[in-house]
PDB file of C-alpha atoms and ligand atoms in Angstrom:
ATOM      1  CA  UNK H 283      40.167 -19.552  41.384  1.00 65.00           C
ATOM      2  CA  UNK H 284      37.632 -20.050  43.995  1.00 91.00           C
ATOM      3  CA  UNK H 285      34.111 -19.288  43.813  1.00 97.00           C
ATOM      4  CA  UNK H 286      32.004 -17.566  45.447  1.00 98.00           C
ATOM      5  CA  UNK H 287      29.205 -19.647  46.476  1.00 98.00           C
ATOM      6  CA  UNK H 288      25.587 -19.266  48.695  1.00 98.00           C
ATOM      7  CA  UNK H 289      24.751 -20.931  51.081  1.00 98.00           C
ATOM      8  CA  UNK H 290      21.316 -19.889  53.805  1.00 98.00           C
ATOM      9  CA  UNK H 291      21.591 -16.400  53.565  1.00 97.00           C
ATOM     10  CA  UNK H 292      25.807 -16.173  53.423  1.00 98.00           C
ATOM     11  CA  UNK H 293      28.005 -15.474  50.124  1.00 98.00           C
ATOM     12  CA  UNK H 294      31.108 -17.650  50.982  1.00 98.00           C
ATOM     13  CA  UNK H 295      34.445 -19.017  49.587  1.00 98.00           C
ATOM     14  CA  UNK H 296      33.237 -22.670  48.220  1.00 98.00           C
ATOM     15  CA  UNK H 297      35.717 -23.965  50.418  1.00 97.00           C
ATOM     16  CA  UNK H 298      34.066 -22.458  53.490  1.00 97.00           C
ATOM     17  CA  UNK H 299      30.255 -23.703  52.548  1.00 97.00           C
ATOM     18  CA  UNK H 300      28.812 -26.343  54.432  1.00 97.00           C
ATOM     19  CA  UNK H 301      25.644 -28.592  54.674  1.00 98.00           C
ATOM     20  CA  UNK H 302      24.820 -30.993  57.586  1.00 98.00           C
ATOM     21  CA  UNK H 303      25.029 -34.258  56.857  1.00 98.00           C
ATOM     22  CA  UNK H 304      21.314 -35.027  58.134  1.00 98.00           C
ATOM     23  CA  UNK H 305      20.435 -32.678  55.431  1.00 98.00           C
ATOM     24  CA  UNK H 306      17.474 -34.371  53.945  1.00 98.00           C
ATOM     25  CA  UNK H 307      18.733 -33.647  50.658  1.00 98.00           C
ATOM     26  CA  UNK H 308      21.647 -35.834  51.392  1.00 98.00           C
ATOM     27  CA  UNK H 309      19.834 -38.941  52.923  1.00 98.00           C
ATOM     28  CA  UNK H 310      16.885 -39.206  50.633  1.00 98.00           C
ATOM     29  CA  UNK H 311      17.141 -36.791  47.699  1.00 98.00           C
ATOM     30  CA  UNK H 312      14.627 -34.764  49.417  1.00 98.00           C
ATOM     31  CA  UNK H 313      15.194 -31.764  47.644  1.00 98.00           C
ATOM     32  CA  UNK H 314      15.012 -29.632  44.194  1.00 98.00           C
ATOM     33  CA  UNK H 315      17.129 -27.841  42.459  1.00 98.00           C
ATOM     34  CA  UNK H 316      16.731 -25.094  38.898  1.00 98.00           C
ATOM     35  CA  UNK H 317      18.978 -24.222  36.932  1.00 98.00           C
ATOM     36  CA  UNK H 318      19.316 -20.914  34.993  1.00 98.00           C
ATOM     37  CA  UNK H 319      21.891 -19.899  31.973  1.00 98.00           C
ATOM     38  CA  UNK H 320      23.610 -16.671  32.032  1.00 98.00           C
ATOM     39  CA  UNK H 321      24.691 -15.079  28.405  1.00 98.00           C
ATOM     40  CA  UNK H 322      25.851 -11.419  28.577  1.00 97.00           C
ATOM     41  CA  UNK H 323      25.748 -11.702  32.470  1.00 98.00           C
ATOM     42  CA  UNK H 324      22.323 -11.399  32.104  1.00 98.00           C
ATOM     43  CA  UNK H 325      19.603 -14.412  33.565  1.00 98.00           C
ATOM     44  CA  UNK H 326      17.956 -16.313  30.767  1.00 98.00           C
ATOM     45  CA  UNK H 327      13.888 -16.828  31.388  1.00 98.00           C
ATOM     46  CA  UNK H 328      14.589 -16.525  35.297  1.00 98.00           C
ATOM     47  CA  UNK H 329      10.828 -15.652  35.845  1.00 97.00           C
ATOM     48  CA  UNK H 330      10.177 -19.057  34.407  1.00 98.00           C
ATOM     49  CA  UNK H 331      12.727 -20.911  36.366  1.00 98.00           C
ATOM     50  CA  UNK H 332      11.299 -19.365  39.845  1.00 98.00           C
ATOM     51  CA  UNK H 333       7.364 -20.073  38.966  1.00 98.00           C
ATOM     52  CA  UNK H 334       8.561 -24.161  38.048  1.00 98.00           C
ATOM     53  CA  UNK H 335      10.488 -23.779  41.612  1.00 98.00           C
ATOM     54  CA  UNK H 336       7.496 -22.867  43.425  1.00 98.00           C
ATOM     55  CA  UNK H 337       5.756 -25.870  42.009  1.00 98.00           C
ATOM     56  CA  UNK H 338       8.112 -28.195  42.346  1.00 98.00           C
ATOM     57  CA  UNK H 339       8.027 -27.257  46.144  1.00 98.00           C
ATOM     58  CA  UNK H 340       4.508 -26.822  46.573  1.00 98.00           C
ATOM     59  CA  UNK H 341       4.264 -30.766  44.775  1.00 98.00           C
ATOM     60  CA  UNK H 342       6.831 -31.456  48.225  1.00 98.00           C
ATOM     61  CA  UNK H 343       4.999 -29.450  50.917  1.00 97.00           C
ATOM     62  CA  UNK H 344       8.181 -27.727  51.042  1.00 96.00           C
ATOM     63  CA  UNK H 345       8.874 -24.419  52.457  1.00 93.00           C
ATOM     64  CA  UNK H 346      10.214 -21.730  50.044  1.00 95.00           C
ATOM     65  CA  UNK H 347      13.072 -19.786  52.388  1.00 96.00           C
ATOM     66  CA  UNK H 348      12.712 -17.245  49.752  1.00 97.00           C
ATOM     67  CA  UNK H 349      10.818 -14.408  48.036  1.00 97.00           C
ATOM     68  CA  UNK H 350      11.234 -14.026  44.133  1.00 97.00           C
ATOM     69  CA  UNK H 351      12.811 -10.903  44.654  1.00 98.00           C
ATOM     70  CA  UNK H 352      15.228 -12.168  46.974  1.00 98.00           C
ATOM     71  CA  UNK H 353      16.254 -15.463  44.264  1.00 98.00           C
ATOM     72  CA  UNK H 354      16.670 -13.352  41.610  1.00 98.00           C
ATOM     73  CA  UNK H 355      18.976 -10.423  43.816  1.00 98.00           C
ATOM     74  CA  UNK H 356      21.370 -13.561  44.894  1.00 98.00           C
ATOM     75  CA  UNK H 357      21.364 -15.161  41.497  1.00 98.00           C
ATOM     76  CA  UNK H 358      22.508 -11.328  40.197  1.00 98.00           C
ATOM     77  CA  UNK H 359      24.784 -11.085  43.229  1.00 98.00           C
ATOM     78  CA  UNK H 360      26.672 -14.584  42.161  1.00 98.00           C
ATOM     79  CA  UNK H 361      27.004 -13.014  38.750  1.00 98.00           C
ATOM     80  CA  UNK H 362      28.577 -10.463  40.021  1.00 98.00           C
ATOM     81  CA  UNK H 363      30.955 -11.989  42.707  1.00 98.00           C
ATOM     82  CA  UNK H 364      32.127 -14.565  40.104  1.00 98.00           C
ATOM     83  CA  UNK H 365      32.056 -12.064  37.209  1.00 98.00           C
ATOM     84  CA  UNK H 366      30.230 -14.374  35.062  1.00 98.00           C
ATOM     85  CA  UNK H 367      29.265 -13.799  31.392  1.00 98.00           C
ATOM     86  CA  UNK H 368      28.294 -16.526  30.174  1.00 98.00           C
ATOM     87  CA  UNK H 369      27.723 -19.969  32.175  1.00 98.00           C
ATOM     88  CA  UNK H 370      25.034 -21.400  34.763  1.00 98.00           C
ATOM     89  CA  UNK H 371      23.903 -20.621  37.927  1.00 98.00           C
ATOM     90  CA  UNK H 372      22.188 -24.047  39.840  1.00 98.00           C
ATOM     91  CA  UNK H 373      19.920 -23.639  43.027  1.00 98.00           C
ATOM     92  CA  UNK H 374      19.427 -26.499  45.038  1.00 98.00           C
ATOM     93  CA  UNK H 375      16.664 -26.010  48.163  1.00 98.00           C
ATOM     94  CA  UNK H 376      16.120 -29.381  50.321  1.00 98.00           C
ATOM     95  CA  UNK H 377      13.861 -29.956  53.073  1.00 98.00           C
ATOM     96  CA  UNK H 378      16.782 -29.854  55.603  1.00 98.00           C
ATOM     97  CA  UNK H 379      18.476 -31.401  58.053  1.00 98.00           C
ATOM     98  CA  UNK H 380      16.250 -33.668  60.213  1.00 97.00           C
ATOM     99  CA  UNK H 381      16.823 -36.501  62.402  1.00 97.00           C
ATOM    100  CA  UNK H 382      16.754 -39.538  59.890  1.00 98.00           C
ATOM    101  CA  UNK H 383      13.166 -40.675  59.796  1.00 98.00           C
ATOM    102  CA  UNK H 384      10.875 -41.714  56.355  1.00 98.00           C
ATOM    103  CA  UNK H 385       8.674 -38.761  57.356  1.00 98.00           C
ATOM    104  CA  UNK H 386       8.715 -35.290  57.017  1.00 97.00           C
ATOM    105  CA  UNK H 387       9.660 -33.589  60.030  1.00 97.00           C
ATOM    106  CA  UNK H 388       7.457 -31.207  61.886  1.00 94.00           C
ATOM    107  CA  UNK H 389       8.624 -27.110  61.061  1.00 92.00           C
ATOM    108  CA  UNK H 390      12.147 -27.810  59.060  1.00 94.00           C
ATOM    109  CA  UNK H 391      14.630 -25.212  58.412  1.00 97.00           C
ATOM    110  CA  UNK H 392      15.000 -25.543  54.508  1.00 98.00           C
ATOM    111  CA  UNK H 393      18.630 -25.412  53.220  1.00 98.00           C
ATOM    112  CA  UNK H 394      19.178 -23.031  50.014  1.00 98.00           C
ATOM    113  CA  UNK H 395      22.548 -23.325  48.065  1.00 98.00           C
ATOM    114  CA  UNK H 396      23.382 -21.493  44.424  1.00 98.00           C
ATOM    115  CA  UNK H 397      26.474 -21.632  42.920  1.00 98.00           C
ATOM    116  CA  UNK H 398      27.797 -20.568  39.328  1.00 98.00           C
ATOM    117  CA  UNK H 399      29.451 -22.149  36.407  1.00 98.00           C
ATOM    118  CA  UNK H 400      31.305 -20.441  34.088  1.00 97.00           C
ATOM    119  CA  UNK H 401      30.915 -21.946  30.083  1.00 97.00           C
ATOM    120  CA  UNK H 402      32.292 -19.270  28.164  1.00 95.00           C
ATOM    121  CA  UNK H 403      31.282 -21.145  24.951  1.00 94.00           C
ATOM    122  CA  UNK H 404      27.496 -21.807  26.465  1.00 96.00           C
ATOM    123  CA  UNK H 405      25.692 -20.005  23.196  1.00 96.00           C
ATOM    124  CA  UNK H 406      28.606 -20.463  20.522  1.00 96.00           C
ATOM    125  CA  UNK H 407      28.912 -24.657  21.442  1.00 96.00           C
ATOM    126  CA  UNK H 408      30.617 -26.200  18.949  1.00 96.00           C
ATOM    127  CA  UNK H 409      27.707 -29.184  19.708  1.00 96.00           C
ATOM    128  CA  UNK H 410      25.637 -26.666  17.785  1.00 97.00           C
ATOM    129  CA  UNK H 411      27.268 -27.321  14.677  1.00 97.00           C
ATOM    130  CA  UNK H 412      27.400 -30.981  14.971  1.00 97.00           C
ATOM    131  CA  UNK H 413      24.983 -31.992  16.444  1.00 98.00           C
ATOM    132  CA  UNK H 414      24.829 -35.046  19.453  1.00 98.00           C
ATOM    133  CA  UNK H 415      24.449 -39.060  18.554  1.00 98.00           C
ATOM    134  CA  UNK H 416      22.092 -40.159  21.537  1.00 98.00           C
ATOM    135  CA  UNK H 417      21.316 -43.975  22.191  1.00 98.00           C
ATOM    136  CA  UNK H 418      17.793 -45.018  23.246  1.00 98.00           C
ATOM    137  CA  UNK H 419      17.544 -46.676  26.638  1.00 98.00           C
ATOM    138  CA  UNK H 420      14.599 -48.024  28.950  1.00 98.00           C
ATOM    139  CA  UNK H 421      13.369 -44.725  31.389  1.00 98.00           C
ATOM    140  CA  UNK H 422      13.419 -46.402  35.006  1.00 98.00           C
ATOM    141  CA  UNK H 423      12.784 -43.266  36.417  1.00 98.00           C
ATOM    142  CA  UNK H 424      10.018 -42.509  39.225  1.00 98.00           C
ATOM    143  CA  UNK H 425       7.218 -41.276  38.159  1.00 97.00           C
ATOM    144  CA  UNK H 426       6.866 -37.824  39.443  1.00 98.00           C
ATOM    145  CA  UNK H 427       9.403 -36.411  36.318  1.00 98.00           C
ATOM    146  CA  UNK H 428       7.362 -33.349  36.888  1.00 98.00           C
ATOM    147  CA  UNK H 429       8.901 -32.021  39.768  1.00 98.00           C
ATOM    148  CA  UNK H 430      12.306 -31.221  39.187  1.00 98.00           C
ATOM    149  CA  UNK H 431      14.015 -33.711  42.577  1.00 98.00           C
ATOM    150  CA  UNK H 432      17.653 -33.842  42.838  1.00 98.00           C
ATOM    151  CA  UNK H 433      16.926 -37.793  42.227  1.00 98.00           C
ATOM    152  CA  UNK H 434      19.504 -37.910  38.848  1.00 98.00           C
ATOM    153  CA  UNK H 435      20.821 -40.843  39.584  1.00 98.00           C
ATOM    154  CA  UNK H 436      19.297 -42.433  36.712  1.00 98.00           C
ATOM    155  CA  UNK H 437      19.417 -39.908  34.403  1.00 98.00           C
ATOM    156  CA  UNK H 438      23.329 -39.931  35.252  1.00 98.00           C
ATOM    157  CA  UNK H 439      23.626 -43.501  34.269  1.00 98.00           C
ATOM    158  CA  UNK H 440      21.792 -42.840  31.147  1.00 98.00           C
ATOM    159  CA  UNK H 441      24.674 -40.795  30.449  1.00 98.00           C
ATOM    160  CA  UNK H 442      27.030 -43.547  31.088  1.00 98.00           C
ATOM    161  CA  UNK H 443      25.338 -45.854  29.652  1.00 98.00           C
ATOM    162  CA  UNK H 444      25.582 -43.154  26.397  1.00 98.00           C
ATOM    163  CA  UNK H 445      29.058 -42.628  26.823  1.00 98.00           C
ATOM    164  CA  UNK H 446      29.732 -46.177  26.430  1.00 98.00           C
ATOM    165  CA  UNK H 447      28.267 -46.910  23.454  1.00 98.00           C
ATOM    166  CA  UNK H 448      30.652 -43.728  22.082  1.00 98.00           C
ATOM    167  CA  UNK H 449      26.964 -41.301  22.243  1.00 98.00           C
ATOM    168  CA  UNK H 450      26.607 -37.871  23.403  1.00 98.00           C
ATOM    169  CA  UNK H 451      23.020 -38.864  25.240  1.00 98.00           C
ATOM    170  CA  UNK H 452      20.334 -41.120  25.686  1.00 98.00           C
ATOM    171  CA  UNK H 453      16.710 -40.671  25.219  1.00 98.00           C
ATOM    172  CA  UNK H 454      14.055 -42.792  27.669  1.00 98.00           C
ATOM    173  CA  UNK H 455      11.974 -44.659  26.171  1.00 98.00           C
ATOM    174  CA  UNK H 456       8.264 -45.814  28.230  1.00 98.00           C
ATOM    175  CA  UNK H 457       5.822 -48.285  26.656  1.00 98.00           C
ATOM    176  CA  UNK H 458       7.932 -47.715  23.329  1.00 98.00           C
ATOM    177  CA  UNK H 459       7.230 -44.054  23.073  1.00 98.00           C
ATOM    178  CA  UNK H 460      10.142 -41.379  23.788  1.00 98.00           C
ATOM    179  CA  UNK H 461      10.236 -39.574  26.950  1.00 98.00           C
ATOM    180  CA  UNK H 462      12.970 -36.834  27.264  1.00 98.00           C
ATOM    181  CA  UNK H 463      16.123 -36.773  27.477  1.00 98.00           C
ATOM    182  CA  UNK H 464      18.517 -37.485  30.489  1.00 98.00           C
ATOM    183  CA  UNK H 465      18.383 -33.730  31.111  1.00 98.00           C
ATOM    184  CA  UNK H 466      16.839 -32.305  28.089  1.00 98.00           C
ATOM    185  CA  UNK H 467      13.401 -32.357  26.368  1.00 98.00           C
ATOM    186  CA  UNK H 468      13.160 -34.871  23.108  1.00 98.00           C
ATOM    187  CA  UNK H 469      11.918 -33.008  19.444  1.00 98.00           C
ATOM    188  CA  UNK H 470      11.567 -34.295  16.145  1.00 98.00           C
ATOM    189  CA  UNK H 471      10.934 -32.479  13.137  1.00 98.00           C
ATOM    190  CA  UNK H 472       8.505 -33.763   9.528  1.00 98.00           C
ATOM    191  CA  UNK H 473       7.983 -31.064   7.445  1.00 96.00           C
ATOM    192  CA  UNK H 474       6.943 -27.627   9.093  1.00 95.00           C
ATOM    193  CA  UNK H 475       5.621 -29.562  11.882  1.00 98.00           C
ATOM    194  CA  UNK H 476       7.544 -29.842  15.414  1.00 98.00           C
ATOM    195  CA  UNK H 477       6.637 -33.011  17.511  1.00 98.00           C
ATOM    196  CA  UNK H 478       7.322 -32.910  21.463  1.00 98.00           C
ATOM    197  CA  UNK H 479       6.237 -35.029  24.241  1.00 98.00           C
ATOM    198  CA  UNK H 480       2.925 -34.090  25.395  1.00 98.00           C
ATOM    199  CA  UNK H 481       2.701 -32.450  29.649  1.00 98.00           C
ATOM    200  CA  UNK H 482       2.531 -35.150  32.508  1.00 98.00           C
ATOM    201  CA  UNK H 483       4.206 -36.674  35.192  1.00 98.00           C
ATOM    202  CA  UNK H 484       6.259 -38.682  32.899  1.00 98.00           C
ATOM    203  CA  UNK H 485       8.568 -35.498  31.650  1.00 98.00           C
ATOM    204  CA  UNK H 486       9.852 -32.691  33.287  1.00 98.00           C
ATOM    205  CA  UNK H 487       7.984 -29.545  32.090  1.00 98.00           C
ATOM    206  CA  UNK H 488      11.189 -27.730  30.717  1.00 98.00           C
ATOM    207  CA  UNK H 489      11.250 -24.230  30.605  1.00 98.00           C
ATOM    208  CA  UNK H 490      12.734 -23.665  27.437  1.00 98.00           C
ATOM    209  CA  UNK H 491      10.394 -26.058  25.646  1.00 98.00           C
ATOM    210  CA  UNK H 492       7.535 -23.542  26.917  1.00 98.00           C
ATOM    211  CA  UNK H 493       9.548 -21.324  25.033  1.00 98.00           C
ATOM    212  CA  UNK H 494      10.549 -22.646  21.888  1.00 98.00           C
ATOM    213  CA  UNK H 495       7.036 -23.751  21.140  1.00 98.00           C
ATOM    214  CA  UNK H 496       5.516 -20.328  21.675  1.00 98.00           C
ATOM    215  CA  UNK H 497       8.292 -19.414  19.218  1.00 98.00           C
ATOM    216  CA  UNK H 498       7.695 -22.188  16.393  1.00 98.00           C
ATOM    217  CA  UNK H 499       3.792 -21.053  16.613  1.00 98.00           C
ATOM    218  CA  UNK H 500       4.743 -17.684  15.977  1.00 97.00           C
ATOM    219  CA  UNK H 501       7.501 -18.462  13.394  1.00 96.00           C
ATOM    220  CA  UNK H 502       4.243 -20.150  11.600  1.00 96.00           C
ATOM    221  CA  UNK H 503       5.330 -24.252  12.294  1.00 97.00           C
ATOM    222  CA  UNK H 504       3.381 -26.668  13.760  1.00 97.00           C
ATOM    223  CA  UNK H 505       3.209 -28.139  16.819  1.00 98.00           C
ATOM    224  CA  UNK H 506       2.035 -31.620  17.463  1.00 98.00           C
ATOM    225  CA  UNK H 507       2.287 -32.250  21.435  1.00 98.00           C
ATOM    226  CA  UNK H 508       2.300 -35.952  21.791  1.00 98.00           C
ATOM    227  CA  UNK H 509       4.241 -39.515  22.603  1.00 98.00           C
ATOM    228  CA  UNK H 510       6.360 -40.661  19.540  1.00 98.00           C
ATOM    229  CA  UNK H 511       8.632 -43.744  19.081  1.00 98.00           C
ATOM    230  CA  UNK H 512      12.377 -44.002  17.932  1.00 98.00           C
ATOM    231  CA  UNK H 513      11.460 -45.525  14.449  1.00 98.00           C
ATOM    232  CA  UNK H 514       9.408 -42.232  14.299  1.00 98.00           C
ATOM    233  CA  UNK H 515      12.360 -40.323  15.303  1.00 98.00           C
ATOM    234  CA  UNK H 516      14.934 -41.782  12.895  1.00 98.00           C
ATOM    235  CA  UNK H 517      12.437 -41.027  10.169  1.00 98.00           C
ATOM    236  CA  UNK H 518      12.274 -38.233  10.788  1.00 98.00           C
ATOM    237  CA  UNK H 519      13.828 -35.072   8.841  1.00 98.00           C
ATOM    238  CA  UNK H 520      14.829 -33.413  12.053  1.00 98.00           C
ATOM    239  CA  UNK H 521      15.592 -33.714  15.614  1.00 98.00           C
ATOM    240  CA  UNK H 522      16.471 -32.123  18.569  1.00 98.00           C
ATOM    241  CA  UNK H 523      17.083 -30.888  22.135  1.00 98.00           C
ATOM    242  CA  UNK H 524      15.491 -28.100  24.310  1.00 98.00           C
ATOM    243  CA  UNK H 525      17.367 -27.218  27.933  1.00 98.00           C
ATOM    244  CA  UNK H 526      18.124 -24.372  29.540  1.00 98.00           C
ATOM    245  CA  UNK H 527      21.793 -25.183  29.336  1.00 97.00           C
ATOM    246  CA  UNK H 528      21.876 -26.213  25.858  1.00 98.00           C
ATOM    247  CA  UNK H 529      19.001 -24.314  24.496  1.00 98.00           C
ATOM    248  CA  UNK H 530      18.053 -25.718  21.449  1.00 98.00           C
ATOM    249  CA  UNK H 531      20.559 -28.632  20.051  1.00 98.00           C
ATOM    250  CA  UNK H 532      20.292 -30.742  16.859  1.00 98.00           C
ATOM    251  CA  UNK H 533      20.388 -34.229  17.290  1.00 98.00           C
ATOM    252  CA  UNK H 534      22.059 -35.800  13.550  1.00 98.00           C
ATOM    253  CA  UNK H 535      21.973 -40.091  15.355  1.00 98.00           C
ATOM    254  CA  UNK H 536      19.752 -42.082  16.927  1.00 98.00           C
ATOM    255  CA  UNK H 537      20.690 -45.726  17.783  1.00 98.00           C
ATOM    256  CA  UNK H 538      23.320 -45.313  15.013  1.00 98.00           C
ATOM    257  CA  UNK H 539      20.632 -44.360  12.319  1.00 98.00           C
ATOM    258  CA  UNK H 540      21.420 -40.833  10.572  1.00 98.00           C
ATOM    259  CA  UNK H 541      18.626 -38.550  11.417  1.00 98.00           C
ATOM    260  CA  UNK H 542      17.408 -36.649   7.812  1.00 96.00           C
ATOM    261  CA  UNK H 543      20.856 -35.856   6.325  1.00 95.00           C
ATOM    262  CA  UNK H 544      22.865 -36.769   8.998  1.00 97.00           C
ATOM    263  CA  UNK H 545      23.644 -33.090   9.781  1.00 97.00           C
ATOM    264  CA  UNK H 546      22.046 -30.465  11.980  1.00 97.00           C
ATOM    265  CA  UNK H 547      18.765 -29.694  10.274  1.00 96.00           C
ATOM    266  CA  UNK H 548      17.719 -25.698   9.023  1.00 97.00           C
ATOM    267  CA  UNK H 549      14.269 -25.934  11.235  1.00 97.00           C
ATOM    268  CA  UNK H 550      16.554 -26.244  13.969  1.00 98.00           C
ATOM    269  CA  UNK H 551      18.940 -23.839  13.328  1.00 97.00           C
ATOM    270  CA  UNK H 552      16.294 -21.465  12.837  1.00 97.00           C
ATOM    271  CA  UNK H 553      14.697 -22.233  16.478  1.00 98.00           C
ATOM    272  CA  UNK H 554      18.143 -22.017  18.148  1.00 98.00           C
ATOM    273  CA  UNK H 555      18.915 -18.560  16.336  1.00 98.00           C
ATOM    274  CA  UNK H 556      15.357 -16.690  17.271  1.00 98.00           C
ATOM    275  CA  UNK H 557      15.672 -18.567  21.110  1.00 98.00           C
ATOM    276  CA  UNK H 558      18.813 -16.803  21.459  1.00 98.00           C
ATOM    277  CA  UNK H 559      17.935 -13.694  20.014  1.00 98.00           C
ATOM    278  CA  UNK H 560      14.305 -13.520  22.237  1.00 98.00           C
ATOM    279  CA  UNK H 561      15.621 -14.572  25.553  1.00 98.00           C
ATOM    280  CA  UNK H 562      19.496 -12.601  25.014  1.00 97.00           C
ATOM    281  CA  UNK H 563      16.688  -9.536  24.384  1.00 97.00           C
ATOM    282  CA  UNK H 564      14.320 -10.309  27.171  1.00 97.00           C
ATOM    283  CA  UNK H 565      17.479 -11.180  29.902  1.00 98.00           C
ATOM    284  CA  UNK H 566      17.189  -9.807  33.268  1.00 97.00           C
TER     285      UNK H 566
HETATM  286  N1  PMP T 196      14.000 -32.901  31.107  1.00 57.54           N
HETATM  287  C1  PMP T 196      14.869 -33.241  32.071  1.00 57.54           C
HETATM  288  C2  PMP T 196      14.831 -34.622  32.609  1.00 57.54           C
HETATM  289  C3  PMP T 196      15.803 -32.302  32.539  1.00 57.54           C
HETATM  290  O1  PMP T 196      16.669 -32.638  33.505  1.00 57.54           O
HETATM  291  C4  PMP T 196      15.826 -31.010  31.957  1.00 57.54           C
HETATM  292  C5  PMP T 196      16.845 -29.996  32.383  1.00 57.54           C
HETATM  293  N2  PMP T 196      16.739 -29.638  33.698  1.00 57.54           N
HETATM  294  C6  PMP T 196      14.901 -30.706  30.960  1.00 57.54           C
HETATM  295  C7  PMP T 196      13.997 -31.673  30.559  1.00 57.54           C
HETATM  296  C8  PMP T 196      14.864 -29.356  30.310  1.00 57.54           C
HETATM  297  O2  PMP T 196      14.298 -28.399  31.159  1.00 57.54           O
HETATM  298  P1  PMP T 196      14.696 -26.868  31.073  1.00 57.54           P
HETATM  299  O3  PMP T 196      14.406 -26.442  29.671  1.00 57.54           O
HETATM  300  O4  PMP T 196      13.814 -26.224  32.049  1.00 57.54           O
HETATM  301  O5  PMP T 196      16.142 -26.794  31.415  1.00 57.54           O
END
């Protein structure tokens, strides 16, 4: 079945949508993108995924070709064209198309395209219960992880590089201290206490990490926001995942080491129940 997809103000059969090919998106990755799950038809945190858009643009000098209000009435629309229930919906704006030149042009037309997913299993993944093996690898990433660019080809790699060493995921590693991962944020758990990256340009400031911290403090755990290592993390008695389209996910491997048990821990069950329960709750 085809979708029905957006594309600069037009809802369109995805076989009808079409970008220039001197889209600057397409030539130099010059462009960002969000990406927002959808459980009960309803938008998970999509305040949150608009606020990190308008920075991520503002960090560009790009021009927003779009109000709040007017993202979240075509994100609903899509829902509703594709009758989704539960999957994702990813927005992509670039600078647009521009003769090809290093520099910004002068007064660009930005291009906007969303388009869904449908993952009926999105909040029941069987992942849940078994948790992902990741591999550590070297982060030769840019720098500016903080704005969210459509530049994944190294992250995609990672992946690869994952899949052929029979993992789910890799995490980066920078002067020996974890990153994130390839498209998530990196957690481990000691004790009551939950230990996350620290803010910078070296991660991506995930939306669901703001989240699930608020919700740890509140669920009375700790929270330790700094760098940690992999010998740290396979010491650990926990660890895990944050991402919008995986929400929270135990990690039970790292580097072939058995994380605690070996088996999704109870900390992080708990996080991924009461994240589900908030945001299902507080869905727009
Ligand atoms: N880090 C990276 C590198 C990512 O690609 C993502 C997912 N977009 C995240 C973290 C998690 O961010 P969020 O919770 O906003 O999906």
């Amino acid at each position: 079945m085809s979708r029905t997809v957006y594309v600069n103000g037009e809802y369109l059969p995805e076989t009808e949508a079409k970008v220039s090919i001197f889209d600057r998106g397409f030539l130099f990755a010059d462009g960002v993108y969000e990406v927002t799950s959808v459980l009960g038809g309803k938008l998970i945190d999509f305040a949150g995924h608009a606020k990190r858009l308008q920075r991520s643009l503002d960090e560009l000098e790009m021009a927003n070709p779009t109000t709040e209000d007017e993202l979240l009435e075509i994100h609903r629309e899509l829902v509703r064209l594709n009758g989704i229930d539960e999957g994702l919906i990813y927005l992509q704006i670039t600078r647009g198309a521009a003769d090809r030149d290093f520099a910004y042009p002068k007064d660009p037309v930005p291009t906007i395209v969303l388009f869904t997913q449908a993952k009926p299993e999105l909040a029941a993944a069987p992942m849940a219960k078994t948790g992902l093996k990741v591999i550590s690898i070297e982060d030769q990433r840019w720098g500016r992880r903080d704005i969210k660019t459509v530049q994944l080809l190294y992250p995609s790699m990672g992946k690869m590089m994952a899949k052929a060493a029979g993992a789910d995921d890799a995490w980066m590693v920078e002067d020996g201290q974890v990153t994130e991962g390839t498209s998530n944020n990196a957690y481990i758990v000691k004790g009551n206490t939950i230990i996350t990256r620290n803010l910078g340009t070296e991660i991506l400031h995930g939306i669901t990490r703001v989240a699930v911290l608020r919700m740890a403090r509140e669920a009375q755990m700790s929270v330790e926001e700094r760098p940690f290592t992999i010998d740290e993390a396979q010491g650990a008695d926990e660890a895990f995942i944050t991402s919008a389209s995986s929400f929270v996910m135990p990690v039970v491997e790292i580097d072939g080491q058995a994380v605690g048990t070996g088996t999704p821990g109870r900390v992080t069950a708990r996080l991924r129940e009461i994240y589900l329960d908030e945001m299902r709750k507080a869905a727009v």
